[in-house]
Structure formats: structure tokens, C-alpha cells
Short mmCIF file of C-alpha atoms in Angstrom, two decimals:
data_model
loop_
_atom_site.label_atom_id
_atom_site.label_comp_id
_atom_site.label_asym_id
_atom_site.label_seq_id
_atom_site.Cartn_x
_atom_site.Cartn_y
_atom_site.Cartn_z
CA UNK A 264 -92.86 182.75 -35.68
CA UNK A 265 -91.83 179.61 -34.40
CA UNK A 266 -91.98 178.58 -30.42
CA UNK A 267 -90.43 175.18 -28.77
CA UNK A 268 -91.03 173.27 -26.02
CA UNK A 269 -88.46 170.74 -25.10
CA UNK A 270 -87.98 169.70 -21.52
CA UNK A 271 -85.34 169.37 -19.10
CA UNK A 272 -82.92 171.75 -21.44
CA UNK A 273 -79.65 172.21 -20.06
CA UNK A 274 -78.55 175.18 -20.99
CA UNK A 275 -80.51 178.31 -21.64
CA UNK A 276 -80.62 180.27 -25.42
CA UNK A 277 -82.45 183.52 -25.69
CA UNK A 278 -84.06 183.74 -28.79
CA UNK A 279 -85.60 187.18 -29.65
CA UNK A 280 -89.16 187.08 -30.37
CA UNK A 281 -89.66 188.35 -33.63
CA UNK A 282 -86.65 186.16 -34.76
CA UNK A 283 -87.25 183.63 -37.76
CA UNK A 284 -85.65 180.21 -36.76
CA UNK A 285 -85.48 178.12 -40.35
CA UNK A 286 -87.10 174.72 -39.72
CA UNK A 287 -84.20 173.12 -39.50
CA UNK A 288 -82.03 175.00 -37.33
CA UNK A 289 -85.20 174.16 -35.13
CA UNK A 290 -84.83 170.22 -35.43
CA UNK A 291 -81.41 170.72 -34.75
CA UNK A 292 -82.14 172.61 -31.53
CA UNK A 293 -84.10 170.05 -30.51
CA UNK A 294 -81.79 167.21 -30.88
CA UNK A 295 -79.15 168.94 -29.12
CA UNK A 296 -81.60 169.14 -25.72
CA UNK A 297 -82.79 165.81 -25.87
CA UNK A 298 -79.19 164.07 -24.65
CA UNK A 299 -79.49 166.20 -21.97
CA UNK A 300 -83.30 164.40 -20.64
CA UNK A 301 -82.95 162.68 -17.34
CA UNK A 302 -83.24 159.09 -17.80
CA UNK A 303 -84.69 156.46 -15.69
CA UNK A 304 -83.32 153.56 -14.09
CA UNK A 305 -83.40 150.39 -16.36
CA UNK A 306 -86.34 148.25 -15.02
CA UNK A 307 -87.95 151.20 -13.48
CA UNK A 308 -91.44 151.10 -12.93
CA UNK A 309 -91.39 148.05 -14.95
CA UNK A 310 -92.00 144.42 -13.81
CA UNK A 311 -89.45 142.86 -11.11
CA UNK A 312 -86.15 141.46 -13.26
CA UNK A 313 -86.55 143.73 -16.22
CA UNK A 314 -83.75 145.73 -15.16
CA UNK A 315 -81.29 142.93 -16.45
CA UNK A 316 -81.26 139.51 -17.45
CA UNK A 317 -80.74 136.82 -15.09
CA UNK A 318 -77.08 135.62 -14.72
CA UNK A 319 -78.11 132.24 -15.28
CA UNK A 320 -80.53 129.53 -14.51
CA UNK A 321 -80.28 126.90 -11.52
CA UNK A 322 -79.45 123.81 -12.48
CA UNK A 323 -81.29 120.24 -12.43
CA UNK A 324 -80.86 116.89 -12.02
CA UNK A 325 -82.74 113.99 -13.42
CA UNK A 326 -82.13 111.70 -10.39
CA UNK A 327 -82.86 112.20 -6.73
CA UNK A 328 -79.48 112.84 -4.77
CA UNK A 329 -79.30 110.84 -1.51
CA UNK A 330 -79.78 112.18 2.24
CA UNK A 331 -76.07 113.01 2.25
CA UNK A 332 -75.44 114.35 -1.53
CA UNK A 333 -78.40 116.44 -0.54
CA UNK A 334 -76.88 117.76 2.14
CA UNK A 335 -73.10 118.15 1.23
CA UNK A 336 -73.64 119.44 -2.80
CA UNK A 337 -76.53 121.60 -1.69
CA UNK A 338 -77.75 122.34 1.73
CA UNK A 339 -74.38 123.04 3.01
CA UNK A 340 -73.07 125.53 -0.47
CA UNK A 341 -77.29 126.60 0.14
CA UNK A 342 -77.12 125.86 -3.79
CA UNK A 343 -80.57 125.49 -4.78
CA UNK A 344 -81.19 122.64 -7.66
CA UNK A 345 -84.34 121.71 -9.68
CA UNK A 346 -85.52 118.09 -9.34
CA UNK A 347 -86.72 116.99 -12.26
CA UNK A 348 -89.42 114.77 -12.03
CA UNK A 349 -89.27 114.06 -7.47
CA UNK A 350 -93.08 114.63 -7.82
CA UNK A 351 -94.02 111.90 -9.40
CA UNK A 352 -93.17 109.41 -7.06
CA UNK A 353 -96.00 110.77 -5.14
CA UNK A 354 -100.17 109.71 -5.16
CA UNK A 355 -100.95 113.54 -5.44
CA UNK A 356 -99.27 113.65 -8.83
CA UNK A 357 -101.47 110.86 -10.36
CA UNK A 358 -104.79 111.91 -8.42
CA UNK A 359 -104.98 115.14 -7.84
CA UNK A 360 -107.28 116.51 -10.29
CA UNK A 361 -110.53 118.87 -9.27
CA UNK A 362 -112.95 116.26 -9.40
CA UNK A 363 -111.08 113.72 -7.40
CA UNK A 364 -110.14 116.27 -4.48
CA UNK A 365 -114.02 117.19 -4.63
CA UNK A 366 -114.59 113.56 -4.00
CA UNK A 367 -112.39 112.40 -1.58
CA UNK A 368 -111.43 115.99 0.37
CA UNK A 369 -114.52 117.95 -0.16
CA UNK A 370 -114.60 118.84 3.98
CA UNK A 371 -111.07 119.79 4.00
CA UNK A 372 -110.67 123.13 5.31
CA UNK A 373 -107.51 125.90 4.69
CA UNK A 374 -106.97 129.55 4.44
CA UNK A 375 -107.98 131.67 1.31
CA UNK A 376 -106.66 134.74 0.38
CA UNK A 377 -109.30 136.98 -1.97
CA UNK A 378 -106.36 138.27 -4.16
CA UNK A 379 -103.61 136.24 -6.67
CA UNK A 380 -101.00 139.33 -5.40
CA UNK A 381 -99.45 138.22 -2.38
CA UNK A 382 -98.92 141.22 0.19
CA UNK A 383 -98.40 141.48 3.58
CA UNK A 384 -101.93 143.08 4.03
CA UNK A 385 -103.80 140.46 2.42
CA UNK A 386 -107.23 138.96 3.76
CA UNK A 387 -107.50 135.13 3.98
CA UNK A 388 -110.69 133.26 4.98
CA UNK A 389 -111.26 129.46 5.89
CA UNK A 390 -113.02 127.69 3.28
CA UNK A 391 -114.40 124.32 2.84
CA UNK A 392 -112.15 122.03 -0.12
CA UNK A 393 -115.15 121.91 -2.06
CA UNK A 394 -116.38 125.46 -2.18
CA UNK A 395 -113.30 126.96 -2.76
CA UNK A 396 -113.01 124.43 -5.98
CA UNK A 397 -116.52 125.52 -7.40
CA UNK A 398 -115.12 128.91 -7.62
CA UNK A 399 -111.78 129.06 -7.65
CA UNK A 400 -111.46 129.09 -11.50
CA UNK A 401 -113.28 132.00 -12.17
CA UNK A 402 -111.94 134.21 -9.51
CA UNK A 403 -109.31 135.87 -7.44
CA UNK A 404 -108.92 133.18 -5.24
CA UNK A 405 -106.05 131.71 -3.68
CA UNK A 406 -105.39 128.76 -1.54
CA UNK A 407 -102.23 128.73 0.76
CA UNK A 408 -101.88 127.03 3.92
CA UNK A 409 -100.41 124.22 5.78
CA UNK A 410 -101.61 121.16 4.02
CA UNK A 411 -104.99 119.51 5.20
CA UNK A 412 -104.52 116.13 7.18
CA UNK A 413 -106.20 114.04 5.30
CA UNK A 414 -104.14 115.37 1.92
CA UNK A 415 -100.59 114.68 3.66
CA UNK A 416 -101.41 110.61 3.14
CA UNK A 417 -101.09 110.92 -0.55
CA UNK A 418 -97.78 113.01 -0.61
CA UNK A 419 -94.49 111.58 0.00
CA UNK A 420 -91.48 113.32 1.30
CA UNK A 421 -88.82 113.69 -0.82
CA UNK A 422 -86.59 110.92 -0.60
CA UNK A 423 -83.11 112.84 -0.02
CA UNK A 424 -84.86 114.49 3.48
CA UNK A 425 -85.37 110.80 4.41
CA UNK A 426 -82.52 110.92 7.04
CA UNK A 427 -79.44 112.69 8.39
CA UNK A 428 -81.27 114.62 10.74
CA UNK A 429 -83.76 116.41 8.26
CA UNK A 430 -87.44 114.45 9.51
CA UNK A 431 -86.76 115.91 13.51
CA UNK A 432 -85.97 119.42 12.09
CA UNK A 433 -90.05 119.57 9.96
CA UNK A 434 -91.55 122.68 10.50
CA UNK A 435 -94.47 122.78 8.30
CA UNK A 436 -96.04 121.13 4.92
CA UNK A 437 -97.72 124.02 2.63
CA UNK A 438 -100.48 123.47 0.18
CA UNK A 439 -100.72 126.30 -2.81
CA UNK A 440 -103.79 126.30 -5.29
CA UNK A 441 -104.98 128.64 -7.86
CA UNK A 442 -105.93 129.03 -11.38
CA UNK A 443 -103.08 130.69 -12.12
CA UNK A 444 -101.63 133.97 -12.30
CA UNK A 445 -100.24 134.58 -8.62
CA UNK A 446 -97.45 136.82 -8.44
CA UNK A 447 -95.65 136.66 -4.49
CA UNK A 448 -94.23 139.29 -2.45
CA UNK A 449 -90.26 139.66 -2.57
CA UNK A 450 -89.39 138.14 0.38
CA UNK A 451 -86.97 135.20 1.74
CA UNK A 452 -87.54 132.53 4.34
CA UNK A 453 -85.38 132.15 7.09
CA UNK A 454 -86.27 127.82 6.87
CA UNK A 455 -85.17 125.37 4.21
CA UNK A 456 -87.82 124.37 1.42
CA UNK A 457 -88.61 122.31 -1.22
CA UNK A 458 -91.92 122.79 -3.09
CA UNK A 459 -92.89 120.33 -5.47
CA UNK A 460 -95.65 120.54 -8.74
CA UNK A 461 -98.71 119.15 -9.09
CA UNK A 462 -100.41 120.47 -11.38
CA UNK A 463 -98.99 124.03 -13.54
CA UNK A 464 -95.97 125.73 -14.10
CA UNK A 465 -94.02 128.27 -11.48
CA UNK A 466 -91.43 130.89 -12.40
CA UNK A 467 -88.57 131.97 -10.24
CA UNK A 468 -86.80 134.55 -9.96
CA UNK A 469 -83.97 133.96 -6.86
CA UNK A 470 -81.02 136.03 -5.52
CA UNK A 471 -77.92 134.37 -3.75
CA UNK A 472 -78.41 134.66 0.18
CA UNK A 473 -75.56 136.94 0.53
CA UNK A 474 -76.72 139.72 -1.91
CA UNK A 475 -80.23 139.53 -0.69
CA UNK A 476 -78.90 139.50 3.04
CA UNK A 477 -77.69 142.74 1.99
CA UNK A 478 -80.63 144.08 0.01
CA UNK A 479 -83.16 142.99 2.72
CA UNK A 480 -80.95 144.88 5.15
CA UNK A 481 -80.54 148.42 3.80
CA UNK A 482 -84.38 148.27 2.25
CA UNK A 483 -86.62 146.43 5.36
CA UNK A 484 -87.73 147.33 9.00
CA UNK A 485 -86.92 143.53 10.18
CA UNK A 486 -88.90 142.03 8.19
CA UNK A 487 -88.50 139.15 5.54
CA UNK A 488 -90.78 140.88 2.68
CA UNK A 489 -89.39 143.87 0.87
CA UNK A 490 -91.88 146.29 0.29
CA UNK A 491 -91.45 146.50 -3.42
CA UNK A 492 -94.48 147.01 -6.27
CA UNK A 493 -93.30 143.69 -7.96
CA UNK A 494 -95.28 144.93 -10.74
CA UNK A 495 -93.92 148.05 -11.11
CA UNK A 496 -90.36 148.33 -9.17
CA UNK A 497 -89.86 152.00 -8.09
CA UNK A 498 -86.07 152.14 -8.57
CA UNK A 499 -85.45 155.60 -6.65
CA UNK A 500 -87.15 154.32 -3.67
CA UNK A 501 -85.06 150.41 -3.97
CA UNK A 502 -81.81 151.79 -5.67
CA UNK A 503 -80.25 148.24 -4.59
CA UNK A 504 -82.11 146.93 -7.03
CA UNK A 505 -81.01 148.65 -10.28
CA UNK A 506 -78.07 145.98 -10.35
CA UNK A 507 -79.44 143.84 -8.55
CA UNK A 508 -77.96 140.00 -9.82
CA UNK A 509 -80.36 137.24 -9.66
CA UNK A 510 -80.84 133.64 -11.28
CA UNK A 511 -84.05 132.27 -13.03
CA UNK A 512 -85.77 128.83 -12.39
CA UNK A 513 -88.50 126.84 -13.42
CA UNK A 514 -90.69 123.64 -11.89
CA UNK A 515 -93.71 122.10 -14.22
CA UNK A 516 -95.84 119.40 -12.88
CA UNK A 517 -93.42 116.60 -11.53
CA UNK A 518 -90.90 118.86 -10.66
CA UNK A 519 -89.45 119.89 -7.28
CA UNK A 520 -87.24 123.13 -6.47
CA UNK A 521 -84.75 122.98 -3.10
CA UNK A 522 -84.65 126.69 -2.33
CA UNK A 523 -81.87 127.15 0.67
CA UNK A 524 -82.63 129.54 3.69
CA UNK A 525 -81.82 133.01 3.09
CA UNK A 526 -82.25 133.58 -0.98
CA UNK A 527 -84.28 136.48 -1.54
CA UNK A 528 -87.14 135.47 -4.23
CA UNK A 529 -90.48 136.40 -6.57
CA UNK A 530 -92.27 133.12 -7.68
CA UNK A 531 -95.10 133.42 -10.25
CA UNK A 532 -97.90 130.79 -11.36
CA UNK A 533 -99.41 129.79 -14.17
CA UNK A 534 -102.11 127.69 -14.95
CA UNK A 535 -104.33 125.65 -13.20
CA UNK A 536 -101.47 125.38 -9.86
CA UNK A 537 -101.30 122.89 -7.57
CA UNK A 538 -98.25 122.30 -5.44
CA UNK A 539 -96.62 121.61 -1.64
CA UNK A 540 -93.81 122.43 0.00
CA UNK A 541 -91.90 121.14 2.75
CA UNK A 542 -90.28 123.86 5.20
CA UNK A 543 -87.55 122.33 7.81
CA UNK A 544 -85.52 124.31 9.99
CA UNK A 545 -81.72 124.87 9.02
CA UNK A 546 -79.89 121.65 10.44
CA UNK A 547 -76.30 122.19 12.10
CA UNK A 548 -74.99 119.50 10.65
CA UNK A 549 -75.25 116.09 8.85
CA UNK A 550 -75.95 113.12 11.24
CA UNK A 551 -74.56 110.08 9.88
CA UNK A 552 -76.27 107.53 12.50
CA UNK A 553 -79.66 108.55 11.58
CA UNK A 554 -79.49 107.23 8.12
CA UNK A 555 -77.54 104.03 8.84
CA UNK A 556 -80.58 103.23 11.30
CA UNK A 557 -82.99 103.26 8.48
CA UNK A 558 -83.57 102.74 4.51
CA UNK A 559 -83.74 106.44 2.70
CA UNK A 560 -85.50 104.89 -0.68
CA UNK A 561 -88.72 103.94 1.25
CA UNK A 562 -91.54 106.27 0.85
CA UNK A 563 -92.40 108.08 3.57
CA UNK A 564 -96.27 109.44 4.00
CA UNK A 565 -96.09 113.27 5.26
CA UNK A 566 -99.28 112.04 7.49
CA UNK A 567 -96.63 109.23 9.77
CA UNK A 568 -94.18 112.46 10.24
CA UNK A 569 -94.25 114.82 13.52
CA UNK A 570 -93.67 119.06 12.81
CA UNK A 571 -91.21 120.29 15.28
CA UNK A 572 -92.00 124.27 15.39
CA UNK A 573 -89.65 123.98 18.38
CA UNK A 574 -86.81 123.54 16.09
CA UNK A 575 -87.38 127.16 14.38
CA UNK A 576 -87.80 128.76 17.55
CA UNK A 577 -84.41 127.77 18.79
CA UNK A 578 -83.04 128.46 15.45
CA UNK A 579 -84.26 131.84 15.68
CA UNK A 580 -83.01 133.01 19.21
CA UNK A 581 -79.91 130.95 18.47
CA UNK A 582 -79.05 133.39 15.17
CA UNK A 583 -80.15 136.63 17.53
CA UNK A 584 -77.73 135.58 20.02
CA UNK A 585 -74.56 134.47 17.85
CA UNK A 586 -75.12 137.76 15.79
CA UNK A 587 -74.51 139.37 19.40
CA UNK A 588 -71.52 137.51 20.58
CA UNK A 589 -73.59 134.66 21.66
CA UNK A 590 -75.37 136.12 24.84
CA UNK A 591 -77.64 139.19 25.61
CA UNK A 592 -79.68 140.13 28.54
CA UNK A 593 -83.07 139.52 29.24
CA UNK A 594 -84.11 143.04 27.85
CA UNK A 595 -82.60 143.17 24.70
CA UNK A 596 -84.48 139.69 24.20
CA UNK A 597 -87.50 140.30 24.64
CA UNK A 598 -86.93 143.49 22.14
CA UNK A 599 -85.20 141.87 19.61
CA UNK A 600 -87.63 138.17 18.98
CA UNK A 601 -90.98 140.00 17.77
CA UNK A 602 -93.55 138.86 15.26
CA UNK A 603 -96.57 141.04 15.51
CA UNK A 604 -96.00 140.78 19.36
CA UNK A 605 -93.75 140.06 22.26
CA UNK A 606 -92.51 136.38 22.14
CA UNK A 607 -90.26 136.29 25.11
CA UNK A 608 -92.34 137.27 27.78
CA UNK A 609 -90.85 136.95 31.56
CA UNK A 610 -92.46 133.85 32.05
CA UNK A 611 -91.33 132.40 28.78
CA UNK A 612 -87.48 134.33 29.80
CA UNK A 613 -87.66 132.79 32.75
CA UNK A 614 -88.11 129.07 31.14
CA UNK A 615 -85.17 129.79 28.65
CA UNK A 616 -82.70 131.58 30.93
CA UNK A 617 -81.95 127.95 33.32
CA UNK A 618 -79.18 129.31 35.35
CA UNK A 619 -80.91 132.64 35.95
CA UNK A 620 -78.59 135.01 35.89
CA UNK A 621 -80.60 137.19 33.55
CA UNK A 622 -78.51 136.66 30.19
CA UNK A 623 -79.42 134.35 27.69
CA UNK A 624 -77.07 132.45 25.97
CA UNK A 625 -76.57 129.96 22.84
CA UNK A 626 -75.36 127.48 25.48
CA UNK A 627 -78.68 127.22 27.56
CA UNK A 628 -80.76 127.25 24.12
CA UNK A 629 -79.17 124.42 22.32
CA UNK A 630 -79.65 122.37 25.97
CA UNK A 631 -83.14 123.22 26.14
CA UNK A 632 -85.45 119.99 25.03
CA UNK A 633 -87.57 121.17 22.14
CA UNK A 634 -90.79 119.92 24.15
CA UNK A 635 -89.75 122.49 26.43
CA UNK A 636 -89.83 124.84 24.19
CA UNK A 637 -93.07 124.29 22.10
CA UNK A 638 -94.26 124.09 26.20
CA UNK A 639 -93.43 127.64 26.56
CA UNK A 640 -94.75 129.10 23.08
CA UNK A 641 -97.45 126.70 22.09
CA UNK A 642 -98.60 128.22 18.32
CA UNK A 643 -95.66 130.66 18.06
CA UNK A 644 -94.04 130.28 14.65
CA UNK A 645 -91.45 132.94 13.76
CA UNK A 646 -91.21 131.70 9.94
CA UNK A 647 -91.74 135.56 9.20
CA UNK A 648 -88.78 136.56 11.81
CA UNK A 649 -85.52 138.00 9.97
CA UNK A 650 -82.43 136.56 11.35
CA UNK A 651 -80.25 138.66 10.37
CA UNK A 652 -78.60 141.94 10.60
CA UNK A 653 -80.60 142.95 13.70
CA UNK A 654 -77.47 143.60 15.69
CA UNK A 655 -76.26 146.02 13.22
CA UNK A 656 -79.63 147.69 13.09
CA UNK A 657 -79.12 148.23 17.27
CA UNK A 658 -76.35 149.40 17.12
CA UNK A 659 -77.04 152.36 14.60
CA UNK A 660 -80.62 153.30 16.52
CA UNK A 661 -79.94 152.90 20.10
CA UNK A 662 -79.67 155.15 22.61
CA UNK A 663 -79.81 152.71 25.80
CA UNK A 664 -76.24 151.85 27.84
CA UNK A 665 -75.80 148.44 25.42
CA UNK A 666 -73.36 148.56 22.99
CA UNK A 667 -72.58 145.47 21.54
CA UNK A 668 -69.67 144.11 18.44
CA UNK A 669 -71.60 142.28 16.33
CA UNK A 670 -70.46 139.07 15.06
CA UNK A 671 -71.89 138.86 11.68
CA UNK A 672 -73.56 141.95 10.31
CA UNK A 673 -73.82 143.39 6.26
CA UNK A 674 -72.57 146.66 5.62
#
């Protein structure tokens, strides 16, 4: 007597049990159930891109676009480019090995995280420069915060942020280190960036702004990190991403990568990895009299220029507030701008709203003086803050008296 076990059969054969089956009427059997096996996803379970291959790879240029090329061919089509070789113009690239940052920046302290796997959950420490570099290489360790002091002197912004408005719109210079092998969350950033190489070799994997406005939209609770295993991508739980589209890139040391605002992406390191990045909030528009008031080829220290979180924070409202028709009241403020907490707290409502009438609008925001508002939320940087698709996300839960068209919203 012969017995089989095949799964997921889909249709049902009696077979008496004292009946001979020949061998291969058995095979045959067999191969006639096995069509019928459910079959997975393609990338499920399975690293983060293995679903498809990327649609193409961003492109790079060999020579440094000016201020207004910058802005114009990239910045304003958020097309993110590759520049090949921007890092060597600056000090770091030339001097920043281990035993030179252990001699001139051993008391430097930043933030450590004890794991290479970026998640939202992570633990990060402050460590001395010169104890995280005695152990760095033989652990977990990984370096990532805003770029000691002392460190800024030897790196150089990149010379196509020189002017048009760029240098008042800084929101914060970044400093990543590891041995290698970091894999990041899936996120986006709601700021422009450019991260340049030091020392290593990063991987990209990006998706246009408008398909990972989408994504983040039907997958996140308001957050700018999907919650994905980037390691092993559960495609019944993110079924956006079993076609999802997305373009590959690649910086080595010397290299810089302009990411635009608003692309969804998974960076991984490899080797000994050294690099900083430059985070400015999204500029309205081009200004021409900035750059004929100064030269945009002269180097420019990161140490001589001032952050304006101030800039973000008005970005941020402003987005909330055009998504909405461009004002809201005080309430739906206050519930709408969180990061781990209330930001708009009556006192700080009470700063913003200037003709008090208990609405908020993009009017009295772009007035405001951005010393005014770093006055009323010293420290409060809303980097992490989606801006978009909140209004759409009201709309669908609420169940107060507001009911509002939204003005730009992904369905």
C-alpha cells in the first residue's frame, strides 16, 4: 500500500484503502497538486528590494552644479543626484582617519546607539570620541548624532548650498560612524539632505516622494518610519510593497548624495563608515539677491554657519495648515503637531495665533520672526513629524463637529 501527503490539494480523490496505486500514477498525482500550492509574494520574508529590481539608478555628476542649477535641475523636480567626488574638497576627507580623530577630538562627545539595526526603539548613550573609537571596531556600536563642534571646522559645506537662500534655512549637521554593516529603518525625512563619504561605502535603496507619500500613508500611524522587518519584509502585513518601484544609489568615500524631502528610503553601510550630512529645511523658493551678495566657490566652514530649527518648525505647521485649507483652530492644532508630546501648548498657541481670534493660519506663520519661534519651542525639533496626509487621516477617524476638504491628501 501506498499513502501521500501533499499539501494544500485542491480538489479531493478518494482512494480506497486496499487499492494498489502503480508508482507512477503516484508521481503523477503529485504533480497535478503541486500547481495548486499557495505561493508567496515575491520578496517575501526576504531582504527589503528583493521583490524586484530597481528601475534604475540615480544619476551623477562629476562637477558641482551651482547654487541655482542646484536648485532648479534638482531641488525644485526633488531629483536626487550623486556628487561624485564634493567630499573631497573638504579637511575631513584627507584627515579623518582613527588615529587622527583620537588625537585631535578624543573629548568629543555624541550619541551611541548599542545596535548597527536602526529602529525606532533603539538605546543610544553619550560617549567620549575616544572610547567609542577603542571599541567601535569590534562591536555593535554605532555613532549618529549632530556633528561635534570642534569636527564642523574641518568640513565644508557643499558649495551649491552656498547661497540662494539655502545657509538661513540649516537645520542640523549629522555625523554617522561605524565599522560597517548598519542597515536603517524605512523611513523618509520631511527636510532636504545631502550626506557626504568619508570613509566606506553606503547603499541606497530610494522611492520617488509621491509613491512613498502613498505607501507611508496607508502603512504608518503619522509617523515617518514604516514599521517594516527590513530584513525580512512581511508582504501580507505591507502588501504596498509587493510592487513597490524604487531606484538604487551608491556614495564611496568622496562622494555626496542630495536626497530631496519626501523619498521614502533604506541606506546600508559597509566598511569602516564615516560620513555627514547636512539637513536644511525645504526653501519656498530660489532667492536670487542672496547669491549676487556673495562668492558661492569659497569654502565655507560648517563651524562660521548658524542652525535655524525655527525654519522646520514653521515648515511643519505651515504643511498642517495648507493640507487643511490653510487655517484650523486652536484645537485641532494642538492635536495635529505631536512628536512624543504636545508641541503647541496654549502658551506657545497663544504666541503663534497674533490676531487672536483662535484660528491659526499660514498667513500669521510665515510673518512670525523665526527668533520668535525658536523663543517659544526652545529644543523642539519635529524632523520625525510627517507632513503629510494628516488631514485625510482626520477626516476618516473623527467623530468631533470639524469636517474639513483637504487640500492635498493620497488616496
Amino acid at each position: 500500500m501506498y499513502s501521500f501527503l501533499v499539501g494544500h490539494i485542491c480538489t479531493y480523490q478518494h482512494i480506497p484503502d486496499m487499492l494498489y496505486v502503480p508508482p507512477v500514477v503516484g508521481v503523477l498525482l503529485i504533480s497535478l497538486t503541486v500547481p495548486c500550492m499557495t505561493k508567496s509574494p515575491p520578496g517575501h520574508l526576504q531582504p527589503l528590494g528583493q521583490h524586484q529590481p530597481p528601475i534604475g539608478q540615480i544619476a551623477s555628476l562629476d562637477t558641482i552644479p551651482s547654487p541655482e542649477d542646484f536648485y532648479h535641475n534638482h531641488v525644485l523636480p526633488a531629483r536626487p543626484v550623486v556628487l561624485s567626488g564634493a567630499a573631497r574638497l573638504s579637511p575631513a576627507y584627507h584627515r579623518w582617519t582613527d588615529r587622527y580623530l583620537n588625537d585631535q577630538h578624543a573629548d568629543a562627545v555624541a550619541e551611541v546607539d548599542n545596535s548597527k539595526k536602526e529602529n525606532t526603539e533603539s538605546h543610544r548613550e553619550p560617549m567620549r570620541l575616544d572610547a567609542f573609537l577603542q571599541q567601535y571596531n569590534q562591536s555593535e556600536m554605532y555613532l549618529l548624532d549632530r556633528l561635534p563642534k570642534t569636527m564642523m571646522e574641518e568640513v565644508y559645506l557643499p558649495p551649491c548650498l552656498s547661497c540662494g537662500g539655502f545657509t538661513r534655512h540649516l537645520h542640523d549637521f549629522r555625523l554617522w560612524m561605524s565599522s560597517g554593516g548598519t542597515k536603517s529603518t524605512f523611513h523618509m525625512d520631511n527636510m532636504e539632505n545631502i550626506i557626504c563619504m568619508y570613509s566606506g561605502r553606503k547603499d541606497w535603496l530610494l522611492v520617488d516622494r509621491e509613491v512613498g507619500r502613498y505607501t507611508l500613508h496607508h502603512h504608518t500611524d503619522g509617523t515617518e518610519d514604516l514599521a517594516v522587518d527590513v530584513e525580512r519584509v512581511d508582504m501580507y502585513r505591507y502588501p504596498g510593497l509587493r510592487t513597490i518601484p524604487w531606484w538604487s544609489a551608491r556614495i564611496e568615500r568622496g562622494d555626496c548624495l542630495y536626497l530631496p524631502h519626501g523619498w521614502l528610503h533604506y541606506v546600508q553601510s559597509y566598511d569602516r563608515n564615516v560620513a555627514v550630512n547636512v539637513w536644511w529645511t525645504p526653501i519656498p523658493d530660489f532667492d536670487y539677491s542672496d547669491c549676487s551678495a556673495r562668492e558661492h566657490q569659497t569654502p565655507i566652514q560648517l563651524s562660521a554657519l548658524e542652525l535655524r530649527p525655527g525654519e522646520q518648525i514653521r515648515y511643519v505647521i505651515r504643511v498642517y495648515l495648507e493640507e487643511y485649507g490653510g487655517r484650523l483652530p486652536k484645537d485641532m492644532v494642538q492635536a495635529q503637531v505631536i512628536y512624543d508630546e504636545v508641541v503647541i501648548t496654549d502658551r506657545v498657541f497663544k504666541g503663534l495665533d497674533t490676531n487672536r481670534d483662535g484660528w491659526l493660519t499660514v498667513e500669521e506663520v510665515n510673518n512670525l520672526k523665526v527668533e520668535t519661534i525658536e523663543r517659544l519651542m526652545p529644543n523642539k525639533y519635529l524632523e520625525a513629524v510627517m507632513t503629510f496626509g494628516r488631514c485625510e487621516a482626520y477626516n476618516n477617524t473623527a467623530t468631533g463637529v470639524h469636517t474639513f476638504t483637504c487640500a492635498n491628501t493620497c488616496t
